[in-house]
Amino acid sequence: MIFSPKCLAIVVICCIGLGSCYEQTTCRQVSLISIASRYREALIPRQIKSMTLLRRYTTFPCIKYFSYGFYGPYAWVNRNCRGLFRVCTIPGATRLITCSSRGNRVATCSLGRPIKSITVKYHLSRNPCVLNYSYRLLGTRLQVYNNCMATFAVGY
């Protein structure tokens, strides 16, 4: 290889979003058990980044995204999957907030801090709550419309 003293390369690495380069990931071990093929979930107090099966407690298979997985701050198991999991999270807090649109009116709920993630935890109405269809994020506020009524898991 020939190196030229006239060439200067500057490499800039940018980290945007939830997986920022400067965020410290923390991991913990969590036991989760699906009994009688039932869905079970556990609220982990932070946004989950990854989930790995460490030890299986049953002869039933535990297949990622089929019989175990995660969404937002929730780790879940299903279909008789039972095991010890390594759950890694990113910094921040998670809280539940209920926000409701009634009579096709727009409702705004102030959350106080910028939101990193949001997931519908419980539907409280027959109308679906779908991101950018019946709810959206506006900085530090959650806006719901189209008769969306739900409890949301919000990650900061």
PDB file of C-alpha atoms in Angstrom:
ATOM      1  CA  MET A   1       0.000   0.000   0.000  1.00  0.00           C
ATOM      2  CA  ILE A   2       1.198   3.505  -0.782  1.00  0.00           C
ATOM      3  CA  PHE A   3       0.353   6.307   1.618  1.00  0.00           C
ATOM      4  CA  SER A   4       0.311   9.876   0.436  1.00  0.00           C
ATOM      5  CA  PRO A   5       1.169  12.689   2.861  1.00  0.00           C
ATOM      6  CA  LYS A   6      -1.202  14.924   0.848  1.00  0.00           C
ATOM      7  CA  CYS A   7      -4.259  12.847   1.733  1.00  0.00           C
ATOM      8  CA  LEU A   8      -6.111  13.454   4.967  1.00  0.00           C
ATOM      9  CA  ALA A   9      -9.142  11.424   5.937  1.00  0.00           C
ATOM     10  CA  ILE A  10     -11.466  12.500   8.708  1.00  0.00           C
ATOM     11  CA  VAL A  11     -13.921   9.901   9.908  1.00  0.00           C
ATOM     12  CA  VAL A  12     -16.910  11.037  11.925  1.00  0.00           C
ATOM     13  CA  ILE A  13     -19.118   8.492  13.648  1.00  0.00           C
ATOM     14  CA  CYS A  14     -22.587   9.757  14.471  1.00  0.00           C
ATOM     15  CA  CYS A  15     -24.912   7.977  16.851  1.00  0.00           C
ATOM     16  CA  ILE A  16     -28.583   8.821  16.579  1.00  0.00           C
ATOM     17  CA  GLY A  17     -31.620   7.421  18.329  1.00  0.00           C
ATOM     18  CA  LEU A  18     -32.062   4.747  20.963  1.00  0.00           C
ATOM     19  CA  GLY A  19     -28.750   3.020  20.347  1.00  0.00           C
ATOM     20  CA  SER A  20     -26.546   6.028  21.048  1.00  0.00           C
ATOM     21  CA  CYS A  21     -22.820   5.262  21.333  1.00  0.00           C
ATOM     22  CA  TYR A  22     -22.652   6.889  24.742  1.00  0.00           C
ATOM     23  CA  GLU A  23     -25.563   5.067  26.356  1.00  0.00           C
ATOM     24  CA  GLN A  24     -24.523   2.427  28.842  1.00  0.00           C
ATOM     25  CA  THR A  25     -26.327  -0.879  28.433  1.00  0.00           C
ATOM     26  CA  THR A  26     -27.199  -2.734  31.639  1.00  0.00           C
ATOM     27  CA  CYS A  27     -28.184  -6.401  31.747  1.00  0.00           C
ATOM     28  CA  ARG A  28     -29.978  -8.568  34.280  1.00  0.00           C
ATOM     29  CA  GLN A  29     -31.168 -12.142  34.537  1.00  0.00           C
ATOM     30  CA  VAL A  30     -34.933 -12.684  34.565  1.00  0.00           C
ATOM     31  CA  SER A  31     -36.884 -15.949  34.943  1.00  0.00           C
ATOM     32  CA  LEU A  32     -40.050 -16.084  32.837  1.00  0.00           C
ATOM     33  CA  ILE A  33     -42.523 -18.961  32.747  1.00  0.00           C
ATOM     34  CA  SER A  34     -45.425 -19.652  30.387  1.00  0.00           C
ATOM     35  CA  ILE A  35     -47.856 -22.055  32.065  1.00  0.00           C
ATOM     36  CA  ALA A  36     -50.484 -23.995  30.077  1.00  0.00           C
ATOM     37  CA  SER A  37     -49.336 -22.314  26.838  1.00  0.00           C
ATOM     38  CA  ARG A  38     -50.402 -18.911  28.181  1.00  0.00           C
ATOM     39  CA  TYR A  39     -48.842 -15.576  27.329  1.00  0.00           C
ATOM     40  CA  ARG A  40     -46.954 -13.968  30.227  1.00  0.00           C
ATOM     41  CA  GLU A  41     -45.052 -10.713  30.347  1.00  0.00           C
ATOM     42  CA  ALA A  42     -42.896  -8.831  32.812  1.00  0.00           C
ATOM     43  CA  LEU A  43     -42.380  -5.081  32.992  1.00  0.00           C
ATOM     44  CA  ILE A  44     -38.677  -4.275  33.070  1.00  0.00           C
ATOM     45  CA  PRO A  45     -38.250  -0.705  34.351  1.00  0.00           C
ATOM     46  CA  ARG A  46     -36.324   0.432  31.250  1.00  0.00           C
ATOM     47  CA  GLN A  47     -36.441   0.145  27.472  1.00  0.00           C
ATOM     48  CA  ILE A  48     -35.254  -3.352  26.474  1.00  0.00           C
ATOM     49  CA  LYS A  49     -32.475  -3.511  23.892  1.00  0.00           C
ATOM     50  CA  SER A  50     -31.938  -7.296  23.715  1.00  0.00           C
ATOM     51  CA  MET A  51     -33.130 -10.565  25.241  1.00  0.00           C
ATOM     52  CA  THR A  52     -31.216 -13.862  25.172  1.00  0.00           C
ATOM     53  CA  LEU A  53     -32.188 -17.300  26.483  1.00  0.00           C
ATOM     54  CA  LEU A  54     -29.553 -18.504  28.981  1.00  0.00           C
ATOM     55  CA  ARG A  55     -31.188 -21.656  30.363  1.00  0.00           C
ATOM     56  CA  ARG A  56     -34.359 -23.475  29.321  1.00  0.00           C
ATOM     57  CA  TYR A  57     -36.487 -24.942  32.151  1.00  0.00           C
ATOM     58  CA  THR A  58     -38.711 -27.122  29.942  1.00  0.00           C
ATOM     59  CA  THR A  59     -38.606 -29.603  27.086  1.00  0.00           C
ATOM     60  CA  PHE A  60     -40.774 -27.257  25.013  1.00  0.00           C
ATOM     61  CA  PRO A  61     -38.778 -25.136  22.557  1.00  0.00           C
ATOM     62  CA  CYS A  62     -38.113 -21.474  23.284  1.00  0.00           C
ATOM     63  CA  ILE A  63     -37.810 -19.699  19.940  1.00  0.00           C
ATOM     64  CA  LYS A  64     -37.056 -15.975  19.831  1.00  0.00           C
ATOM     65  CA  TYR A  65     -39.964 -13.849  18.508  1.00  0.00           C
ATOM     66  CA  PHE A  66     -42.184 -16.967  18.452  1.00  0.00           C
ATOM     67  CA  SER A  67     -42.324 -18.170  22.052  1.00  0.00           C
ATOM     68  CA  TYR A  68     -40.345 -15.373  23.731  1.00  0.00           C
ATOM     69  CA  GLY A  69     -39.350 -11.810  22.977  1.00  0.00           C
ATOM     70  CA  PHE A  70     -39.747  -8.196  24.027  1.00  0.00           C
ATOM     71  CA  TYR A  71     -41.435  -4.952  23.059  1.00  0.00           C
ATOM     72  CA  GLY A  72     -40.673  -1.603  24.656  1.00  0.00           C
ATOM     73  CA  PRO A  73     -40.130  -2.258  28.382  1.00  0.00           C
ATOM     74  CA  TYR A  74     -41.890  -5.672  28.373  1.00  0.00           C
ATOM     75  CA  ALA A  75     -40.274  -9.121  28.184  1.00  0.00           C
ATOM     76  CA  TRP A  76     -42.718 -11.906  27.274  1.00  0.00           C
ATOM     77  CA  VAL A  77     -42.993 -15.689  26.982  1.00  0.00           C
ATOM     78  CA  ASN A  78     -45.670 -17.862  25.363  1.00  0.00           C
ATOM     79  CA  ARG A  79     -46.360 -21.458  24.226  1.00  0.00           C
ATOM     80  CA  ASN A  80     -44.934 -23.149  27.363  1.00  0.00           C
ATOM     81  CA  CYS A  81     -41.534 -21.467  27.038  1.00  0.00           C
ATOM     82  CA  ARG A  82     -39.879 -21.375  30.465  1.00  0.00           C
ATOM     83  CA  GLY A  83     -36.400 -20.156  31.116  1.00  0.00           C
ATOM     84  CA  LEU A  84     -33.767 -17.838  32.473  1.00  0.00           C
ATOM     85  CA  PHE A  85     -33.142 -14.880  30.167  1.00  0.00           C
ATOM     86  CA  ARG A  86     -30.492 -12.195  29.925  1.00  0.00           C
ATOM     87  CA  VAL A  87     -32.384  -8.936  29.403  1.00  0.00           C
ATOM     88  CA  CYS A  88     -30.321  -5.869  28.469  1.00  0.00           C
ATOM     89  CA  THR A  89     -31.760  -2.374  28.709  1.00  0.00           C
ATOM     90  CA  ILE A  90     -30.769   1.140  27.772  1.00  0.00           C
ATOM     91  CA  PRO A  91     -30.831   4.004  30.275  1.00  0.00           C
ATOM     92  CA  GLY A  92     -34.035   5.807  30.968  1.00  0.00           C
ATOM     93  CA  ALA A  93     -37.265   5.268  32.815  1.00  0.00           C
ATOM     94  CA  THR A  94     -40.583   3.775  31.799  1.00  0.00           C
ATOM     95  CA  ARG A  95     -43.987   4.759  33.067  1.00  0.00           C
ATOM     96  CA  LEU A  96     -47.604   4.076  32.215  1.00  0.00           C
ATOM     97  CA  ILE A  97     -49.899   6.899  31.136  1.00  0.00           C
ATOM     98  CA  THR A  98     -53.562   6.781  30.108  1.00  0.00           C
ATOM     99  CA  CYS A  99     -54.726   9.167  27.406  1.00  0.00           C
ATOM    100  CA  SER A 100     -58.186   9.133  25.791  1.00  0.00           C
ATOM    101  CA  SER A 101     -59.923  10.698  22.805  1.00  0.00           C
ATOM    102  CA  ARG A 102     -63.703  10.815  23.237  1.00  0.00           C
ATOM    103  CA  GLY A 103     -66.327  11.849  20.739  1.00  0.00           C
ATOM    104  CA  ASN A 104     -63.709  12.102  17.966  1.00  0.00           C
ATOM    105  CA  ARG A 105     -62.040  14.962  19.841  1.00  0.00           C
ATOM    106  CA  VAL A 106     -58.275  15.361  19.966  1.00  0.00           C
ATOM    107  CA  ALA A 107     -56.765  14.925  23.436  1.00  0.00           C
ATOM    108  CA  THR A 108     -53.235  15.924  24.416  1.00  0.00           C
ATOM    109  CA  CYS A 109     -51.403  14.464  27.398  1.00  0.00           C
ATOM    110  CA  SER A 110     -48.256  16.197  28.603  1.00  0.00           C
ATOM    111  CA  LEU A 111     -45.441  13.824  29.530  1.00  0.00           C
ATOM    112  CA  GLY A 112     -42.917  16.401  30.713  1.00  0.00           C
ATOM    113  CA  ARG A 113     -39.822  14.924  29.037  1.00  0.00           C
ATOM    114  CA  PRO A 114     -38.780  13.915  25.513  1.00  0.00           C
ATOM    115  CA  ILE A 115     -40.007  10.411  24.665  1.00  0.00           C
ATOM    116  CA  LYS A 116     -37.639   7.669  23.439  1.00  0.00           C
ATOM    117  CA  SER A 117     -40.274   4.965  22.949  1.00  0.00           C
ATOM    118  CA  ILE A 118     -44.004   4.356  23.272  1.00  0.00           C
ATOM    119  CA  THR A 119     -46.108   1.195  23.160  1.00  0.00           C
ATOM    120  CA  VAL A 120     -49.826   0.576  23.666  1.00  0.00           C
ATOM    121  CA  LYS A 121     -50.100  -1.485  26.861  1.00  0.00           C
ATOM    122  CA  TYR A 122     -53.909  -1.727  27.229  1.00  0.00           C
ATOM    123  CA  HIS A 123     -56.619  -0.797  24.731  1.00  0.00           C
ATOM    124  CA  LEU A 124     -59.491   0.857  26.583  1.00  0.00           C
ATOM    125  CA  SER A 125     -61.760   1.324  23.561  1.00  0.00           C
ATOM    126  CA  ARG A 126     -63.010  -0.670  20.597  1.00  0.00           C
ATOM    127  CA  ASN A 127     -61.202   1.636  18.203  1.00  0.00           C
ATOM    128  CA  PRO A 128     -57.605   0.651  17.481  1.00  0.00           C
ATOM    129  CA  CYS A 129     -54.777   2.825  18.741  1.00  0.00           C
ATOM    130  CA  VAL A 130     -52.223   2.902  15.930  1.00  0.00           C
ATOM    131  CA  LEU A 131     -49.176   5.177  15.788  1.00  0.00           C
ATOM    132  CA  ASN A 132     -49.702   8.088  13.351  1.00  0.00           C
ATOM    133  CA  TYR A 133     -53.302   6.990  12.729  1.00  0.00           C
ATOM    134  CA  SER A 134     -54.899   7.509  16.126  1.00  0.00           C
ATOM    135  CA  TYR A 135     -51.999   8.745  18.247  1.00  0.00           C
ATOM    136  CA  ARG A 136     -48.745  10.609  17.673  1.00  0.00           C
ATOM    137  CA  LEU A 137     -45.845  12.094  19.574  1.00  0.00           C
ATOM    138  CA  LEU A 138     -45.262  15.830  19.686  1.00  0.00           C
ATOM    139  CA  GLY A 139     -42.007  16.396  21.560  1.00  0.00           C
ATOM    140  CA  THR A 140     -42.939  15.975  25.215  1.00  0.00           C
ATOM    141  CA  ARG A 141     -46.651  15.437  24.510  1.00  0.00           C
ATOM    142  CA  LEU A 142     -48.803  12.531  23.386  1.00  0.00           C
ATOM    143  CA  GLN A 143     -51.762  13.377  21.148  1.00  0.00           C
ATOM    144  CA  VAL A 144     -54.619  10.879  20.695  1.00  0.00           C
ATOM    145  CA  TYR A 145     -57.551  11.126  18.269  1.00  0.00           C
ATOM    146  CA  ASN A 146     -60.081   8.981  16.338  1.00  0.00           C
ATOM    147  CA  ASN A 147     -61.565   7.726  19.641  1.00  0.00           C
ATOM    148  CA  CYS A 148     -58.318   6.053  20.703  1.00  0.00           C
ATOM    149  CA  MET A 149     -58.376   5.293  24.426  1.00  0.00           C
ATOM    150  CA  ALA A 150     -55.389   3.422  25.841  1.00  0.00           C
ATOM    151  CA  THR A 151     -52.782   3.078  28.530  1.00  0.00           C
ATOM    152  CA  PHE A 152     -49.348   3.599  27.000  1.00  0.00           C
ATOM    153  CA  ALA A 153     -45.930   2.430  28.222  1.00  0.00           C
ATOM    154  CA  VAL A 154     -43.676   5.443  27.709  1.00  0.00           C
ATOM    155  CA  GLY A 155     -39.884   5.205  27.756  1.00  0.00           C
ATOM    156  CA  TYR A 156     -37.709   8.237  28.474  1.00  0.00           C
TER     157      TYR A 156
END
